[in-house]
Amino acid sequence: MEQFIYYLKVSLKGIKRAPLPYALTIFILSVGLGVFFANATFYYQLNSDPLPDKSDKLFFPMINLVPYQCTTDCRTPRVLSYSNVQKLSQSDIPSQAAAMYSADGYLRVNAGQPPLPVSIRITQRDFFTMFEVPLLHGSIWPDNSARHEVILTRASAEKLFGRTDVVGETLLLDDRNVTVSAVLDSWQMLPRLYDANNRNHLTDADDIYLPLETGYDMNYLSNSQSSTFDDTDYRQLSTQGRTGALHQLQYWVQLDTPAQQQAYRQFMHNLVMDEKAAGRHPSEPNNQLVAMQDIVSYFGGDSSDIKAFALVTLLFLLVCLFNASHLSLNRYLSNQYEFSLRRALGASRSQLQLQMLADVLLMAGFTIAGALLTGYAGIKLMNQLLPANRLFSDWDLPLLLGLLAIAVVCSYLVTLYPSLRASFGTLNQQLKE
Amino acid sequence: MIRLSNLSKIFRTELIETHALREVNLQVNEGEFAALTGPSGSGKSTLLNILGTLESFDSGDYQLDGQSVTGLSDAALSKLRNEKIGFIFQSFNLIKDFSIYDNIELPLRYRGFNASARKQRIEQALELVGLHARRDYLPGQLSGGQQQRVAIARAIAGQPRILLADEPTGNLDSLMARQVMELLEKINQQGCTILMVTHDPDQARRAGRHIQIIDGQLHDSTLYEPLAAHSA
Amino acid sequence: MSFYLLIKGLLNRKVVTALLLLQLAMTLALLLNSILLAQQTHQQLNQPTGLDLDNIVLVQLKPTTASLRVYPALEELLNRQLAAVSALPDVVAAAYSNQSAILQGGNNGNVYLDGEEGRSNQPSVPMYFVSKDFFRVLDSKLLQGELPQQSVSLDNPVPPDVVITQSLARQLFADKPAIGQQLNRGRLAAVISDFYGQRSGTNVMFNSIQVAPPFGVDWGYSILLRTTPGRADVVRQRLDQTLRAVEPNIEIFHIRSLAEQHQRLYRNEYGLAMLLAILSALMLLVTMVSSYSSTYFHALKRQQEIGIKRALGASKNTIFIELLSENWLCTAVGALLGVMLALLLNQALAQVISIPALSGYLPLITIAVLLLCVTVATWYPAAIATRVSPATATKAL
Ligand SMILES: Nc1ncnc2c1ncn2[C@@H]1O[C@H](COP(=O)(O)OP(=O)(O)OP(=O)(O)O)[C@@H](O)[C@H]1O
Ligand SMILES: [Mg+2]
């Protein structure tokens, strides 16, 4: 240990002898790594799996069951109609299933209060178990039937009442009475893959939850996408909306085994064939069963800017690495005489390598500090310039450890080649020079 | 062709002033072979450097071919050095990663000769120093004496009128030293003026003229008449 | 100064030179593509919108009580709000609309000639349901027909007349007479000049407008105002208060000029171009550091060599130019590699974002910028290097 401290001291002396090149090396490495860190953070968070043990079991079934024959655009609609979902839910193959959409509404405790604008997720019972939503108070609706009961998030409960245990309280949701049946614990699913249409997966979770049937009864239209493919009146959601081709629903099913998945595919196929036979499916069948992991790219919602930037920052990191190794090579070459002298005085290669290790550690220390600083600034800047990805800018432990490892490896690479050159060059020749 | 009048050189550092040359008067004629001797630190190298315009001086005048060098621009001085003066150093001062050929070629390039003129002169110079076969070697691959001969070839390739040699044999054994001396004599016979710093009394005797410097002052073995009376 | 010796010098330092070249090439490639992207964004932001962006103010709002969102209360609210904002000083015209212009997407649908759906259908054409001064607010030019003067309910047996923009008219009718033709949404009454509708549509200039109260305002609605030139900011400040005075039970999502709305629409592109620009600046900085340090170290290591060259007749200028040329040569070779790399990067980027192809004079300009930066960075250490005293440098150790 004491020996190692000696090596560290020697390293520091080397730095003091030529501080500018060393500072420049650190600067360049820090900038390169910092920029890389900032982008890697977004890339990592955006591509992270919010439900690692489940995401390959959750599927979004889509069928082209619409009352027109497609001519040009034969893609299956991204949202389903109420009757589509009813037909798809006839199967008991999925262990869980929930249809859903989101709408905007105003919530208040009583008519005298100013309204609180809320985003409402209008969904079914299984939503909460399927996406592992933690419950704080109360209980989830026992079935999928209509009921004037809402489930609040912890944050909206606190905002409305100043406390969380508010089960049984009544509220006015767009001037209609509803009861609180449960309060959720703090929960964030990022990216919010169940709502990937229109890149909504990048946004925050909704504020309150309402049963699907009640949402239709209350005539809530989707705030993300509602399309009609016939002359259904948007204003008659509770009646025409349930029968006509008004598409606004997402539908997720949990299929635990490949056999179940296959069976469900077959079920979809049979369903579509029956509909076709009945003359209700004029277009060619185009069934899709998209796994949750693939839903973002299926909807074309990949964050291409981050991808493009990832490519570019990687290049930049390479450039910085080249540059830094160039600089430190120069630094070592100007110290080479001393290095050779040391070897002439009897330092073994392994001792010199220990010296190198000290150099690497010292450089890694400085570089990590610089890179974290630059990375942090870079993230702030990217949040300013690309606010859509704002929620994906946090550092967590595995990410941080990965980044640190990369920084150490880079410092090692930058120190390795030059010091190898300095220590393995022919001793004789260097002393002669 | 060289005329120094009352030339002084003072080195100033933070701590001390060194009077390297004091009021030096010197005249060297075309075709002379002069040896400069003197104790270490007496100012021999300084004098040679000033003659070669590598160093400036503080007072007095230096005329080369009747023209004063004072006030000439860096470019003019460089041209003068390139065309009229050849240098030979104690430590050879060949460029390490240039081949023998490239080393000799360098001043000719600065002079703006075309490729064939350069080639002809280099061949001639290599012939003279007897290293024709080694033209593609790197300096590190040659012995000291050979390196010094390359340096001589480089110095004379441009056919300078003056050759300034600072202890050219200082790093060589006696056999090598004799070879180099013979070479210099040969060059002198071809009409080139040579000024050589040496510590070897034999060499000094072989030269046609012997100039001694002690503590920055000249003690010339040959006496000349006052400057105005003599013209080269 | 000789090219041959320069190259030879560079070849003698293979590793260092290769690193420098690679780095220069990458810098150039990145620089080029950033400029391309920045150019594209600039063009997008400057493409014509057909609108006087600075003098039109947009308010996006929604009633917070359900009773105000149904007719006839809603229509009454809309008219009261219009009357109030119209009365504001500096307001030239005001109109409500179910949605604003210059959006990413919104309320849109198919438009086709009655009975010719298969042939003439245009998908995702924005549908505006507006009050009659909408055209005055946008300052639309009437090109054919007559603008509707009466608001007609969408539930009317005869649906309200339709006004479409010029591009859509050309697409639907080519040069045939258009006025009076029956569209799926109603009879065509007028064709007006183009304006920017929705970015996600097939053509941003396709729009169809009907003078009618909106179906509903579940997604909120817009009040659009034209102000006297230069007074938009003044008007904006009074809008919130004025609208709340008319009816307190509303949520105002935002009040913006259309110029601002336009900028927001391209915010992502702008952000990416900006980030790349910053990155390019950093890259240039890194290149400058590397040019600086390579010259600095080169000069340091070659003091003796420079001294010898000086003794052999190289003037200070010669040495200076030699050092600069070395970097110039490097930059030029690196730049050539860089242009090739830029093409590759361009193709790679085109896979993930829309970026124009590389062309023409741009590489030349970029190379010039790179050369300039390299020159600036090399200048100081090269100038220092020429100050080497030949007498000292050639002295025996
Ligand atoms: N660059 C310099 N700065 C300061 N003093 C110098 C410098 N060069 C030479 N001197 C001093 O000038 C004096 C003359 O030096 P010079 O090199 O001419 O001696 P020399 O006669 O060549 O000695 P030697 O025989 O050892 O080579 C010495 O005292 C030396 O210390
Ligand atoms: Mg000397």
mmCIF file of C-alpha atoms in Angstrom, chain B residues 49 54-55 74-75 78-79 81-82 85 87 89-91 93-99 102-103 105-107 109-110 154 171, chain C residues 1-2 4-5 8 12 302 304-305 308-319 322 389-391 393-397:
data_model
loop_
_atom_site.group_PDB
_atom_site.id
_atom_site.type_symbol
_atom_site.label_atom_id
_atom_site.label_comp_id
_atom_site.label_asym_id
_atom_site.label_seq_id
_atom_site.Cartn_x
_atom_site.Cartn_y
_atom_site.Cartn_z
ATOM 1 C CA ASN B 49 28.193 31.572 -34.301
ATOM 2 C CA LEU B 54 23.442 32.361 -35.895
ATOM 3 C CA GLU B 55 23.898 34.833 -33.120
ATOM 4 C CA ASP B 74 15.917 37.303 -40.712
ATOM 5 C CA ALA B 75 15.086 36.234 -44.257
ATOM 6 C CA SER B 78 18.996 33.049 -43.673
ATOM 7 C CA LYS B 79 19.659 33.447 -47.370
ATOM 8 C CA ARG B 81 23.744 31.578 -44.384
ATOM 9 C CA ASN B 82 22.266 29.254 -46.921
ATOM 10 C CA ILE B 85 28.210 29.610 -45.226
ATOM 11 C CA PHE B 87 28.497 24.657 -40.800
ATOM 12 C CA PHE B 89 29.364 20.926 -35.596
ATOM 13 C CA GLN B 90 31.086 18.910 -32.965
ATOM 14 C CA SER B 91 27.972 16.792 -32.468
ATOM 15 C CA ASN B 93 23.751 17.634 -35.932
ATOM 16 C CA LEU B 94 22.343 15.428 -38.625
ATOM 17 C CA ILE B 95 18.545 15.091 -38.682
ATOM 18 C CA LYS B 96 17.903 11.664 -37.253
ATOM 19 C CA ASP B 97 14.986 10.480 -39.308
ATOM 20 C CA PHE B 98 16.268 11.814 -42.623
ATOM 21 C CA SER B 99 18.472 9.587 -44.751
ATOM 22 C CA ASP B 102 17.906 13.841 -47.484
ATOM 23 C CA ASN B 103 20.184 15.457 -44.944
ATOM 24 C CA GLU B 105 19.673 17.773 -49.767
ATOM 25 C CA LEU B 106 18.017 19.973 -47.143
ATOM 26 C CA PRO B 107 20.031 23.204 -47.615
ATOM 27 C CA ARG B 109 16.091 22.631 -51.126
ATOM 28 C CA TYR B 110 16.040 25.813 -49.085
ATOM 29 C CA ARG B 154 26.016 18.690 -46.321
ATOM 30 C CA ASN B 171 33.902 13.519 -30.836
ATOM 31 C CA MET C 1 9.503 23.981 -48.027
ATOM 32 C CA SER C 2 9.002 20.676 -49.615
ATOM 33 C CA TYR C 4 8.171 15.395 -50.101
ATOM 34 C CA LEU C 5 9.791 16.111 -46.772
ATOM 35 C CA LYS C 8 8.095 11.945 -45.023
ATOM 36 C CA ASN C 12 7.747 8.958 -39.627
ATOM 37 C CA ARG C 302 12.363 18.883 -32.620
ATOM 38 C CA GLN C 304 17.424 20.575 -32.313
ATOM 39 C CA GLU C 305 16.109 19.776 -35.750
ATOM 40 C CA ILE C 308 19.848 22.707 -37.560
ATOM 41 C CA LYS C 309 17.461 23.793 -40.260
ATOM 42 C CA ARG C 310 17.910 27.385 -39.221
ATOM 43 C CA ALA C 311 21.681 26.985 -39.387
ATOM 44 C CA LEU C 312 21.356 25.505 -42.852
ATOM 45 C CA GLY C 313 19.553 28.570 -44.064
ATOM 46 C CA ALA C 314 15.860 28.189 -43.221
ATOM 47 C CA SER C 315 14.393 31.523 -42.208
ATOM 48 C CA LYS C 316 11.911 31.856 -39.368
ATOM 49 C CA ASN C 317 9.170 32.118 -41.940
ATOM 50 C CA THR C 318 10.237 28.905 -43.591
ATOM 51 C CA ILE C 319 10.065 27.059 -40.295
ATOM 52 C CA GLU C 322 6.687 24.228 -42.554
ATOM 53 C CA SER C 389 17.952 29.864 -31.040
ATOM 54 C CA PRO C 390 19.968 27.991 -33.646
ATOM 55 C CA ALA C 391 23.150 28.591 -31.715
ATOM 56 C CA ALA C 393 19.983 24.157 -30.385
ATOM 57 C CA THR C 394 23.034 23.023 -32.296
ATOM 58 C CA LYS C 395 25.350 23.106 -29.306
ATOM 59 C CA ALA C 396 26.977 19.837 -28.348
ATOM 60 C CA LEU C 397 25.384 18.281 -25.268
#
